[in-house]
CSV table of C-alpha atoms in Angstrom, one decimal:
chain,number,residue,atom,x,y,z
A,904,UNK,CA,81.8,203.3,123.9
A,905,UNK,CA,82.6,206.2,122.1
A,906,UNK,CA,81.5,206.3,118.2
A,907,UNK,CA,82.9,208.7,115.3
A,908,UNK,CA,81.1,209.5,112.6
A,909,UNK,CA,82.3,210.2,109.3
A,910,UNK,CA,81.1,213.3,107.3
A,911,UNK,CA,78.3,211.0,105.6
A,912,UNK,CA,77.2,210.3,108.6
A,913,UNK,CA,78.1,206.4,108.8
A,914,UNK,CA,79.8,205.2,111.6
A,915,UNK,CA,83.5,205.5,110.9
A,916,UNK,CA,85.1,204.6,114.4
A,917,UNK,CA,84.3,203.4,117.2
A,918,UNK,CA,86.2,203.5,120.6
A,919,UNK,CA,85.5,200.8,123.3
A,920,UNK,CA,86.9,201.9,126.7
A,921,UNK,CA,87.7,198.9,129.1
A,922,UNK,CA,88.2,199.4,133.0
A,923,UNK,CA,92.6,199.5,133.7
A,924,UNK,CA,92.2,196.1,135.3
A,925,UNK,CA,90.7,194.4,131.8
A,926,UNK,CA,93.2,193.0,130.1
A,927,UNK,CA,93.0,193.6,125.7
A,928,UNK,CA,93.6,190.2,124.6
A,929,UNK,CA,92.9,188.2,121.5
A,930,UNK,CA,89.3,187.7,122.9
A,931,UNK,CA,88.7,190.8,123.9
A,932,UNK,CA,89.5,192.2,120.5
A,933,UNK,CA,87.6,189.9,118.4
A,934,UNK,CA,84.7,190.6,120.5
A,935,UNK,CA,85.1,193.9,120.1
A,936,UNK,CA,85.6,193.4,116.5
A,937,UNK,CA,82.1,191.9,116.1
A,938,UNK,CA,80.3,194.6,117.7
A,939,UNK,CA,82.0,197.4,115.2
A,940,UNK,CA,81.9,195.0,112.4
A,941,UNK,CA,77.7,194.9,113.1
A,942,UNK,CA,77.9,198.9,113.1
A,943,UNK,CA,79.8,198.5,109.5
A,944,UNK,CA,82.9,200.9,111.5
A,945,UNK,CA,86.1,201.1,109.4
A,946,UNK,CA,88.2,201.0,112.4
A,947,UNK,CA,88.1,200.0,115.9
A,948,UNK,CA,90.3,201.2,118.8
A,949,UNK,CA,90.4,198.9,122.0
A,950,UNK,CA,91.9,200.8,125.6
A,951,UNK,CA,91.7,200.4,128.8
A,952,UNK,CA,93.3,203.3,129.6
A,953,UNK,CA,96.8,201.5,130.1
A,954,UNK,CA,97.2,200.3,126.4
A,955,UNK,CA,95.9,201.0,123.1
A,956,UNK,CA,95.0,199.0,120.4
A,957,UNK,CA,94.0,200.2,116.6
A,958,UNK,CA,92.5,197.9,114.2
A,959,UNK,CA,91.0,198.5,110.3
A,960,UNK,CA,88.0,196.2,110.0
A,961,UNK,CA,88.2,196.1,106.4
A,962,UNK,CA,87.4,193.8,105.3
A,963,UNK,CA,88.2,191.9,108.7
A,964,UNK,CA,90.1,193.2,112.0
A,965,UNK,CA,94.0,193.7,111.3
A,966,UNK,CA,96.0,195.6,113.8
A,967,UNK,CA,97.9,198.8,112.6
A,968,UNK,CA,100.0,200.7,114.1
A,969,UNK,CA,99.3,204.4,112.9
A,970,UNK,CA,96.3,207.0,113.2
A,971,UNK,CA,93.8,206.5,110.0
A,972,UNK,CA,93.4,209.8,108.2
A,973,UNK,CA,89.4,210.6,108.8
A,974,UNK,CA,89.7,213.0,105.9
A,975,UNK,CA,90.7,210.0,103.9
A,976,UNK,CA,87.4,208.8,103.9
């Protein structure tokens, strides 16, 4: 897993890298989602190198479909 930190310090994003043979389902999101949601991360991106997946956790996991500005806050 990969984590980004926002300029406060606080855990802002975090990446979780799957092996190309995992497939990024509904389950593996929401699992996924739990473990950023425990870190209090903003937004969660889900890959396994073959697809990507973006999420804002806030306040629960909804997929988007653009880069979050990090100087947003």
């Amino acid at each position: 897993d990969i984590l980004i930190a926002d300029r406060q310090g606080a855990i802002w994003m975090i990446i979780e890298c799957k092996a190309p043979m995992i497939n990024l389902s509904e389950k593996t999101l929401l699992q996924a989602a739990q473990y950023a949601g425990s870190s209090k991360s903003k937004y969660l991106m889900l890959t396994n190198g073959n697809e990507v997946f973006l999420a804002s956790l806030d306040p629960s996991p909804q997929h988007i479909s653009y880069w979050p500005d990090y100087n947003s806050g």
